[in-house]
Coordinates of C-alpha atoms in Angstrom, one line a residue:
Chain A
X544 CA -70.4 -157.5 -118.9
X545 CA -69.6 -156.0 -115.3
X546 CA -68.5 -152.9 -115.3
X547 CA -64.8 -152.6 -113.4
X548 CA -65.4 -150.2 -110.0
X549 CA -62.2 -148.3 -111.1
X550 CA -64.2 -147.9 -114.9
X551 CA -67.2 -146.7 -112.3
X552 CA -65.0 -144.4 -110.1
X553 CA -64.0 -142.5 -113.4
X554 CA -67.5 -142.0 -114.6
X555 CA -68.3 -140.9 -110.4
X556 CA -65.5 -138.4 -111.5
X557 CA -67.2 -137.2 -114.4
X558 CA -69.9 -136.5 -112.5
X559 CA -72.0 -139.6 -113.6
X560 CA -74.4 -140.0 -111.0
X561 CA -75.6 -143.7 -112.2
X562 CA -71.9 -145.0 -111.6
X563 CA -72.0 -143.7 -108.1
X564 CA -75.5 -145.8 -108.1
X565 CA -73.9 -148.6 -109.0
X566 CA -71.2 -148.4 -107.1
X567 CA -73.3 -147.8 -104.1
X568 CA -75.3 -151.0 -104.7
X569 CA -72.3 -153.0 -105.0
X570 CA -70.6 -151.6 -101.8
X571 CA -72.8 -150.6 -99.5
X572 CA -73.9 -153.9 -97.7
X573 CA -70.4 -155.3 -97.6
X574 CA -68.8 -152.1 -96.2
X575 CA -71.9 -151.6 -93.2
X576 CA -71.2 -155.3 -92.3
X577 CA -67.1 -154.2 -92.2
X578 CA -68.7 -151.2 -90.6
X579 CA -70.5 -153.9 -88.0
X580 CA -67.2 -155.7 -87.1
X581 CA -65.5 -152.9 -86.6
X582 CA -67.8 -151.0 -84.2
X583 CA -69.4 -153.6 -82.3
X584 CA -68.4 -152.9 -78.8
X585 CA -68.7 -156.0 -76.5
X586 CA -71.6 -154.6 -74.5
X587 CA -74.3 -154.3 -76.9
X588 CA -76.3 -156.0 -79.6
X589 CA -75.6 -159.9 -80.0
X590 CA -74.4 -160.7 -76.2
X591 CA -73.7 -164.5 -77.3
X592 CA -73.8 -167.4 -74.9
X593 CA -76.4 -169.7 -74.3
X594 CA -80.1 -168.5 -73.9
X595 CA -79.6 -165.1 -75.3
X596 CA -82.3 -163.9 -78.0
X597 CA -81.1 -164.9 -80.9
X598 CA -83.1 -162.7 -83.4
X599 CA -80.7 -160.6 -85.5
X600 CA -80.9 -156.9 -84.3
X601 CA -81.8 -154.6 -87.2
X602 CA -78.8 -152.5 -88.9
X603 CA -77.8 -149.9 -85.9
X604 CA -78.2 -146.4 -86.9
X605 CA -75.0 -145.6 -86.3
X606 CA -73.6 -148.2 -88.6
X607 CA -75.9 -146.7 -91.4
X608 CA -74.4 -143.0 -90.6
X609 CA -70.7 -144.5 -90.6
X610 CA -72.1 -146.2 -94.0
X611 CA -73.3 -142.6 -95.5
X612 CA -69.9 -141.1 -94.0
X613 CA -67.9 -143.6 -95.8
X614 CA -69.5 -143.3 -99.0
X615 CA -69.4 -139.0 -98.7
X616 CA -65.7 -139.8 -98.3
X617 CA -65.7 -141.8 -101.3
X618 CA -67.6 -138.7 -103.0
X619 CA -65.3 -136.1 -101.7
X620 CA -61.9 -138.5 -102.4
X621 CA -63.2 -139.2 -106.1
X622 CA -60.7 -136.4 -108.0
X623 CA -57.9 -138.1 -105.4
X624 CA -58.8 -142.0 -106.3
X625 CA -55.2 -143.5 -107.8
X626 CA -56.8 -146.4 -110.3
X627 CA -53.8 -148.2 -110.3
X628 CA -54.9 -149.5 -106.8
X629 CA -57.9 -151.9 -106.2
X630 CA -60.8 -150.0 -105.4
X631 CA -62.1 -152.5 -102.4
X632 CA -58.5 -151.4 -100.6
X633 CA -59.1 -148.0 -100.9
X634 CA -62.6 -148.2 -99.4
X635 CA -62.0 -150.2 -97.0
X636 CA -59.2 -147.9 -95.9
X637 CA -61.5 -145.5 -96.0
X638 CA -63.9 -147.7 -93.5
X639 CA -61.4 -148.8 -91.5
X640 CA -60.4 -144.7 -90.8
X641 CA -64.2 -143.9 -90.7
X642 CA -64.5 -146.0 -87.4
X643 CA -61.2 -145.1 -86.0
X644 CA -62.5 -141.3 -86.0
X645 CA -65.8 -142.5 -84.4
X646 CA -64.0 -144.2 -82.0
X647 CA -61.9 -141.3 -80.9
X648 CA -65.0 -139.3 -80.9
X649 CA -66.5 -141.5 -78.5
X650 CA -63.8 -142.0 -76.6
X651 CA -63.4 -138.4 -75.8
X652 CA -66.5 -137.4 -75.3
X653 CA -67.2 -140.3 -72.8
X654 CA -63.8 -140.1 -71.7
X655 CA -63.7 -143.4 -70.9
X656 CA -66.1 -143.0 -68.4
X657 CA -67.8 -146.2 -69.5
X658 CA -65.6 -149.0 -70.9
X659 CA -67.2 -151.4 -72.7
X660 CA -66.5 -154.9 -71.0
X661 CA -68.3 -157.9 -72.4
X662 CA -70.7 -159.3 -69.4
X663 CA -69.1 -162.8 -69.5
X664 CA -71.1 -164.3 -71.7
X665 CA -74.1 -166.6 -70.4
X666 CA -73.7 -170.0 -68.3
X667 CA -70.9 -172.0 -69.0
X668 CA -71.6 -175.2 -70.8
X669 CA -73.0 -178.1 -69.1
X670 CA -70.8 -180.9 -70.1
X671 CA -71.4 -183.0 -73.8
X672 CA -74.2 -179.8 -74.2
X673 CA -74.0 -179.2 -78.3
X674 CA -74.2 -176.0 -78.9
X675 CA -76.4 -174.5 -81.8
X676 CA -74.8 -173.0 -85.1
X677 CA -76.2 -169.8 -84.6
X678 CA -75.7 -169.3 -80.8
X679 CA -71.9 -170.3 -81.3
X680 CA -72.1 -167.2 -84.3
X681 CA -73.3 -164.8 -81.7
X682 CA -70.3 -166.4 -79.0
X683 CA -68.1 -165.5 -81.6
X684 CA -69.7 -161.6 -82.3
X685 CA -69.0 -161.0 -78.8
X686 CA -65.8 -162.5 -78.5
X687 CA -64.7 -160.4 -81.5
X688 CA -66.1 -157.4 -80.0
X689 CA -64.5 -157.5 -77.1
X690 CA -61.1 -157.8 -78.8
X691 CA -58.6 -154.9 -79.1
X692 CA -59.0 -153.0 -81.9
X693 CA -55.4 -153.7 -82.9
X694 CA -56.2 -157.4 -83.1
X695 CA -60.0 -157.0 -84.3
X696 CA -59.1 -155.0 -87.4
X697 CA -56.9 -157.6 -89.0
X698 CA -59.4 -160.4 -88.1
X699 CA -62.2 -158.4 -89.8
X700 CA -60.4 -157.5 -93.0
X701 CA -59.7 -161.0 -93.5
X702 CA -62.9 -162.4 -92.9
X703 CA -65.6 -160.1 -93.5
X704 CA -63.6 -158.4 -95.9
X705 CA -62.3 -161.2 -97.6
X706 CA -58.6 -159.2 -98.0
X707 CA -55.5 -161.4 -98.7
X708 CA -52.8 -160.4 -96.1
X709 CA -50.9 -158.0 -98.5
X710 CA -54.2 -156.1 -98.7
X711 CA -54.8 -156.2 -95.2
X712 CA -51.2 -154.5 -94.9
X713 CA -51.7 -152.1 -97.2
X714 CA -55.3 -151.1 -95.8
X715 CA -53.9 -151.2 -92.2
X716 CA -50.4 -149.4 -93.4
X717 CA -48.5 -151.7 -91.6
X718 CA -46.0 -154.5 -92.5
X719 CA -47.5 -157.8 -93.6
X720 CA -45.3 -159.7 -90.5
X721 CA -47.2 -157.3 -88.6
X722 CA -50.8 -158.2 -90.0
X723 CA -49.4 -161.8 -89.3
X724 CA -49.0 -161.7 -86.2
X725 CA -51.7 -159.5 -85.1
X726 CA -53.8 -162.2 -87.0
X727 CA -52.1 -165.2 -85.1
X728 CA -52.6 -163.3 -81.4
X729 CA -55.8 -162.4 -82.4
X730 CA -57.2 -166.2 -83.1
X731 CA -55.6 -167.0 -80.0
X732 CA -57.2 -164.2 -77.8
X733 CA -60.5 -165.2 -79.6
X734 CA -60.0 -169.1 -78.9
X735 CA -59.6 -167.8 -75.1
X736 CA -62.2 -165.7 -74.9
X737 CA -64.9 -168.8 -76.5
X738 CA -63.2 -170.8 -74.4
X739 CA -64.8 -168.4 -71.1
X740 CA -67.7 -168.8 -72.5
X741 CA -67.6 -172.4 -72.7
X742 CA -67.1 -172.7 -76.6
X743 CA -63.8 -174.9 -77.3
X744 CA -61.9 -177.2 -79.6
X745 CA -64.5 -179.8 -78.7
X746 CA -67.6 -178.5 -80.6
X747 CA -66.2 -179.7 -83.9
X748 CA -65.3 -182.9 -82.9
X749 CA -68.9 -184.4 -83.2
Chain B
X535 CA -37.8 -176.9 -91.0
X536 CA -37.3 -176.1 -87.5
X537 CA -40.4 -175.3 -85.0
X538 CA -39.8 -171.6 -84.4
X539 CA -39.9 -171.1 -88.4
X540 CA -43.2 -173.6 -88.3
X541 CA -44.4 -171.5 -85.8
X542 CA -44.3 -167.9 -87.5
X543 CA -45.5 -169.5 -90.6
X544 CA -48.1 -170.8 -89.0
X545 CA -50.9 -168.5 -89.9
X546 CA -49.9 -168.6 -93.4
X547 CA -50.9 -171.9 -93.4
X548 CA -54.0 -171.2 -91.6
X549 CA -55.2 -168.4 -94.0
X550 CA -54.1 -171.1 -97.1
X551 CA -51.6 -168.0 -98.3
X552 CA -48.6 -170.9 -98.7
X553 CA -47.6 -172.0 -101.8
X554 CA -48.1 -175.6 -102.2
X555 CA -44.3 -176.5 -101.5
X556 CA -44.1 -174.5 -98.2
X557 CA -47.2 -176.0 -97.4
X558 CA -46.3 -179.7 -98.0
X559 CA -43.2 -179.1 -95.6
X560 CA -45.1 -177.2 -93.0
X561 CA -47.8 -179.8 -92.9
X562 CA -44.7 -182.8 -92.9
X563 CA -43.4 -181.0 -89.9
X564 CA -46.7 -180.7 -88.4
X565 CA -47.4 -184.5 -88.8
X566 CA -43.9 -185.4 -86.4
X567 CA -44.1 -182.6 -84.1
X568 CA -47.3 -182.6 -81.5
X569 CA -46.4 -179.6 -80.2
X570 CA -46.4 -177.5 -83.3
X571 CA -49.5 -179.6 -84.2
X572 CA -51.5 -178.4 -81.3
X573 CA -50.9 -175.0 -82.4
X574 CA -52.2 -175.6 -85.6
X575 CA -55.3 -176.8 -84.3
X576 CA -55.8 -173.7 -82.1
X577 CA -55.4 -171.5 -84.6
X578 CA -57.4 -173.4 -87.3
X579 CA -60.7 -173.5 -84.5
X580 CA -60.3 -169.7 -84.5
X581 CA -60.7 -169.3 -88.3
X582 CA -63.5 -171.9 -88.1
X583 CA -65.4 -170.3 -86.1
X584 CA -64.9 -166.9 -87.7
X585 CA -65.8 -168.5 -90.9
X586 CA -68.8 -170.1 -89.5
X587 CA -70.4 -166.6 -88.4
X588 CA -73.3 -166.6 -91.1
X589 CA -72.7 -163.5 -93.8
X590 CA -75.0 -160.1 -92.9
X591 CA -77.7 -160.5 -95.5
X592 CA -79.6 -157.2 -93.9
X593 CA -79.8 -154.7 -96.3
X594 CA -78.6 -151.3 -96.0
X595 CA -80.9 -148.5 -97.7
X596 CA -78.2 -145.7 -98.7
X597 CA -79.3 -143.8 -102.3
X598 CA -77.2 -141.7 -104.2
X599 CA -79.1 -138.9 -104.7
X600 CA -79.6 -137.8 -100.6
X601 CA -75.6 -138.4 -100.7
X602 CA -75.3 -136.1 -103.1
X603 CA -77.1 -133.2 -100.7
X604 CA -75.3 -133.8 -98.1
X605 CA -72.3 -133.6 -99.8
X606 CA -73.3 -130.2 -101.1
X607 CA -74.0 -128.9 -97.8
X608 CA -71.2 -130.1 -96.3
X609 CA -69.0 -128.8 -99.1
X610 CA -70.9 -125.4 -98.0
X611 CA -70.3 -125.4 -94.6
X612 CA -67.0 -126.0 -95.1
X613 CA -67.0 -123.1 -97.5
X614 CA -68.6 -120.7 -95.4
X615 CA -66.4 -121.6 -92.2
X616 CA -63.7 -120.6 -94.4
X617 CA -65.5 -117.5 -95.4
X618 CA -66.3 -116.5 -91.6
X619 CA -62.4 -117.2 -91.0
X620 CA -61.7 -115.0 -93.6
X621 CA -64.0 -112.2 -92.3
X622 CA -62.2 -112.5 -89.1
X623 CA -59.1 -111.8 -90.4
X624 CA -60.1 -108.9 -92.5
X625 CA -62.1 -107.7 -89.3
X626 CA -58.9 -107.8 -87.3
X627 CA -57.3 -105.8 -90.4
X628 CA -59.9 -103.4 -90.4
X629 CA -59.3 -102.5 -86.5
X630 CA -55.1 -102.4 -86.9
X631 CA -55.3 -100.0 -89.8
X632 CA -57.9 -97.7 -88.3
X633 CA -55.9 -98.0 -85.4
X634 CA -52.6 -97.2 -87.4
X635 CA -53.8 -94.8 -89.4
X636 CA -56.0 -92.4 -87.1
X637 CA -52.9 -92.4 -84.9
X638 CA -54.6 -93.8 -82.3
X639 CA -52.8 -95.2 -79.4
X640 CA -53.8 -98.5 -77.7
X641 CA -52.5 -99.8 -74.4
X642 CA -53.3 -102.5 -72.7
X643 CA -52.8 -102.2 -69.3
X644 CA -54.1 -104.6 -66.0
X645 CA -57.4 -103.5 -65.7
X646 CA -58.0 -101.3 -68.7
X647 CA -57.6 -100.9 -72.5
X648 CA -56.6 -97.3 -73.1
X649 CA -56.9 -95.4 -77.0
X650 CA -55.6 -92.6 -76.6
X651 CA -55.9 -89.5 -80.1
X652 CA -53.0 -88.1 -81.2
X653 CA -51.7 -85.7 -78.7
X654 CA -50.5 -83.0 -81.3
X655 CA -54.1 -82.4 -82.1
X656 CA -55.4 -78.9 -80.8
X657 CA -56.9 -78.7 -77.2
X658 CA -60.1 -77.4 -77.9
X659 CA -62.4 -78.3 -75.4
X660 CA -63.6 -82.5 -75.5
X661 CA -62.2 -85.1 -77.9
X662 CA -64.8 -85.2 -80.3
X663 CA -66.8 -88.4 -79.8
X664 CA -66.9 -91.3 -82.3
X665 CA -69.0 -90.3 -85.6
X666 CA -71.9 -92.2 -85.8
X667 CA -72.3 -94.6 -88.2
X668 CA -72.6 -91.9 -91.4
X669 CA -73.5 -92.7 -95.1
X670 CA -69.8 -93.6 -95.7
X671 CA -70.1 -96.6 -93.0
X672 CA -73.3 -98.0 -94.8
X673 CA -72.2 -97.6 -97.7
X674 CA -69.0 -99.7 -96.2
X675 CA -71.3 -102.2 -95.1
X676 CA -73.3 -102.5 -98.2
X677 CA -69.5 -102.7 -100.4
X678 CA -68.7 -105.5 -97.8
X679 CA -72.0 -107.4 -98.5
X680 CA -72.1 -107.0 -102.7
X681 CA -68.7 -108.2 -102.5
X682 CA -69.6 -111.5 -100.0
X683 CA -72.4 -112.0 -102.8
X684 CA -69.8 -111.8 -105.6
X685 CA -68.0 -114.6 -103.8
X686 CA -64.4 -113.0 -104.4
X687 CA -61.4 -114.3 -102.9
X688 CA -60.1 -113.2 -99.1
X689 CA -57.5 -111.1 -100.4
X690 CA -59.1 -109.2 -102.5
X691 CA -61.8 -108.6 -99.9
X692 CA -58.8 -108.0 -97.7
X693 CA -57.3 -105.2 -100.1
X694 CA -60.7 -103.8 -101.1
X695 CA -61.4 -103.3 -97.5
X696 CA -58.2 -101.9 -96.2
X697 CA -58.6 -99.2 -99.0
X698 CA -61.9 -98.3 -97.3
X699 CA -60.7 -98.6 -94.1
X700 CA -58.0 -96.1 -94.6
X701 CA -60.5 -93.6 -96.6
X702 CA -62.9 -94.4 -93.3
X703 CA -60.2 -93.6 -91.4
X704 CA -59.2 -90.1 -93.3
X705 CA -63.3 -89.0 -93.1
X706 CA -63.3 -89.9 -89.1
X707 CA -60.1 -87.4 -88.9
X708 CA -62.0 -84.5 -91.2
X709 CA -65.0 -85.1 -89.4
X710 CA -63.2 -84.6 -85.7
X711 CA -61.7 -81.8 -87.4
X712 CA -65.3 -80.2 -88.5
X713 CA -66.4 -81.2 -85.0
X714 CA -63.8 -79.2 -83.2
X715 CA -64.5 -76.2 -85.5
X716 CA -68.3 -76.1 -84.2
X717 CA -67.3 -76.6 -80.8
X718 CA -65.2 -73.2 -81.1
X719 CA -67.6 -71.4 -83.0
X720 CA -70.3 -72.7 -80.1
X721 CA -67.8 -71.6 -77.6
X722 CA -67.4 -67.8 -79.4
X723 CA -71.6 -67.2 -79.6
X724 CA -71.6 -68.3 -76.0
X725 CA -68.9 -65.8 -74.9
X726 CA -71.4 -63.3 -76.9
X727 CA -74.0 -64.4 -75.5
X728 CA -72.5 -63.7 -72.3
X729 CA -71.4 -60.2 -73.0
X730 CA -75.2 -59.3 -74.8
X731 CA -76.8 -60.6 -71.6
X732 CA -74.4 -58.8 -69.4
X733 CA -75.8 -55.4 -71.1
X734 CA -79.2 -56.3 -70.8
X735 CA -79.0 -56.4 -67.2
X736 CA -77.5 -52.9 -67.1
X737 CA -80.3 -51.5 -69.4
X738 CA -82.8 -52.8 -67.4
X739 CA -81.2 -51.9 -64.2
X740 CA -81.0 -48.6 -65.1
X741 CA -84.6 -48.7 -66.3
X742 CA -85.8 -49.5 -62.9
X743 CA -83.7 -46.7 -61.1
X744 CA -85.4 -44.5 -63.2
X745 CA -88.8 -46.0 -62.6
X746 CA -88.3 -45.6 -59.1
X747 CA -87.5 -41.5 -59.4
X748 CA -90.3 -41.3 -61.3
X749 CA -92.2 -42.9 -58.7
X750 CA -90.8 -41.0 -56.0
X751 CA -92.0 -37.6 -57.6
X752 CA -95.4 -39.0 -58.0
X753 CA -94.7 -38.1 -61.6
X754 CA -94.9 -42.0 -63.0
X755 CA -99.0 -41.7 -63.7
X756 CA -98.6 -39.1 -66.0
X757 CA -95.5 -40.2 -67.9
X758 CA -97.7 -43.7 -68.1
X759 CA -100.8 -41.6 -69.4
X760 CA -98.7 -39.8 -72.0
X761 CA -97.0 -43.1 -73.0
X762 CA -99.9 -44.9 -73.7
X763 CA -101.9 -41.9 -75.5
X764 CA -98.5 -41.9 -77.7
X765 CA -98.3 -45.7 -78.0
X766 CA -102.1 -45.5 -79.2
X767 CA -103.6 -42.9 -81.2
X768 CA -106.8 -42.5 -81.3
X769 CA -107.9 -43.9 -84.7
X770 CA -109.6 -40.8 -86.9
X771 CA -112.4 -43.0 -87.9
X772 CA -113.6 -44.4 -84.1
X773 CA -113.6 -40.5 -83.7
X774 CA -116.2 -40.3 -86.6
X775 CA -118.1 -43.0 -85.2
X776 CA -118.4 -41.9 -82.1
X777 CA -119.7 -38.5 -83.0
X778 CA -122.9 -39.3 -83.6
X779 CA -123.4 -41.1 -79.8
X780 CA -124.8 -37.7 -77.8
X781 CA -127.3 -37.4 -80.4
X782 CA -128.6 -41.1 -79.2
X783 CA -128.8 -39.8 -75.9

């Protein structure tokens, strides 16, 4: 039987160091790939568009730090944790404020003295040009990347965190019409953005 | 259903979080109107796409048991930051009450931070000058230390530390006190001094007009001769050694 992570966060309580294991194998890799989303600036790592290396970049040290932060959160938190909410909430909350600090500790120490701009991405598309599975993932990294992060949280929640929209409210602390239409502006913003990079309604038609 | 309600619900229906009612209508509305269609199909290609993106399958290597350190050490830091706050506030303590109690004065003026003693105290000669650090500061020190070890609370420090501070400050008072006391009795032997060495010079003065009368009447040699023959006696037994010497000859 599968132990519950709120049974697991009361044994991390009781100082049962083979829960936290557990939990740490069951979290870690889906929280460093929220992690991902959420940090990717549009200048680095996958640059998307056609002819770009396509070989996936090894786990950024600095998403494996945000990781270890989260889960030291998680540590220091465990006499706070309130069971009667889901655990993959409250860590994700926890995520989500992980990269908002490393954000505003970037921000101010470059002073946004560099902003990150995606380099519009590759060629465009020579007409009737398929374009492959993977290259079209890597469009879409980018484009979410270069997103503002009021539109990129929602959209990562949802997808890479697989939250329902009340959950992404409650992680985000906003109202649910607000995670709505953050969600709805930020399909449409990413539809524009693919569409500069020569990515539009037409690759699914085939 | 008109299109402005299609259209905020819109994204509900996208993220399938309709129940199948409002979705039936939404979708029969969709079907007559093109226009609310074609947003549909905009924001549907979004979620496609996002859904497409494959899942991260790299793995991530965190273990419990480095967490677990760095936990500890940052539960330390954070524990001795608080500490070193702490000993800045008792520090600052430390200074007012010495200050408060020793009756000092500070001003702070443009240029300068003046402490002044307190001006009832007697004006013998210099201010005496800080003590050095004595037995009673070391053994402050060494309290302070035992105590960080102990890992007692701030306030209690605080207290324990005050109390010394005021006892420092009372032994810094006797000790300017003892200090003032030498000073006087220094200043006393001096003025003896003074007065001894003042006599001297008329003793020998008058030694030397005499030796110069003496001189005069060519009487000196003799006086000398007689001096020394009354400084040194001849020894009874040299004279019984040298008895026998003619006989040699």
């Amino acid at each position: 039987m599968v132990v519950s992570d709120n049974e697991l966060m009361a044994r991390c309580r009781l100082g049962d160091t083979a829960a936290f294991e557990t939990l740490l194998d069951r979290w870690q890799r889906p929280i460093a790939r929220l992690l991902e989303r959420l940090t990717a600036s549009g200048g680095s790592g996958a640059t998307g568009g056609r002819g770009g290396r396509m070989l996936t970049p090894p786990l950024s040290m600095e998403v494996e730090d945000l990781a270890q932060e989260v889960f030291l959160r998680v540590l220091e938190a465990r006499e706070r944790y309130d069971e009667r909410g889901a655990f993959s909430t409250w860590i994700y909350r926890i995520a989500l404020n992980v990269t908002r600090d490393a954000a505003r500790r970037r921000r101010s120490r470059w002073r946004r003295l560099v902003t990150w701009r995606p380099t519009t991405g590759g060629e465009p598309a020579s007409p009737g040009e398929q374009v492959s599975r993977v290259e079209r993932a890597a469009a879409v990294n980018a484009a979410l990347a270069a997103l503002p992060r009021k539109l990129r949280e929602p959209l990562v929640l949802r997808h890479f965190g697989g939250l329902t929209f009340a959950e992404t409210a409650d992680v985000l602390g906003t109202a649910a019409s607000t995670v709505k239409s953050r969600l709805k502006q930020g399909l449409l913003r990413l539809r524009a953005e693919l569409a500069r990079r020569g990515i539009d309604e037409r690759e699914f038609e085939s | 259903m008109n299109c402005s309600e299609v259209q905020s619900r819109l994204v509900e229906l996208v993220y399938d979080e309709l129940s199948a009612d409002e979705a039936g209508a939404l979708r029969a509305h969709l079907a007559a109107c093109e226009a609310c269609r074609g947003s549909h199909r905009e924001l549907l290609f979004g979620r496609r796409l996002l859904d497409e993106v494959p899942a991260d399958e790299r793995p991530v290597s965190l273990a419990a048991q480095p967490l677990l350190t760095a936990l500890a050490q940052r539960a330390q830091r954070s524990r001795r930051r608080w500490r070193r706050l702490a000993a800045a506030a008792v520090a600052a303590a430390v200074a007012m009450a010495i200050v408060l109690v020793a009756g000092l004065r500070v001003e702070v003026r443009a240029a300068s931070v003046v402490i002044a003693w307190d001006e009832r105290a007697e004006p013998v000669a210099a201010p005496p000058a800080l003590s050095p650090p004595g037995p009673g500061v070391a053994q402050f020190e060494a309290r302070v230390r035992r105590l960080e070890a102990a890992g007692g609370h701030a306030d209690e420090y605080a207290e324990r530390l005050l109390e010394h501070a005021a006892r420092l400050a009372e032994l810094d008072r006797l000790l300017g006190a003892a200090v003032r006391q030498v000073l006087e009795v220094d200043a006393r032997q001096t003025a003896d001094a003074a007065r001894l060495s003042g006599e001297v010079a008329n003793v020998r003065r008058a030694a030397g007009e005499e030796l110069a009368r003496l001189r005069e009447r060519g009487e000196l040699r003799w006086r000398l001769i007689e001096y020394e023959l009354a400084q040194r006696p001849v020894p009874r037994q040299v004279a019984s050694v040298q008895s026998p010497t003619p006989s040699e000859n």
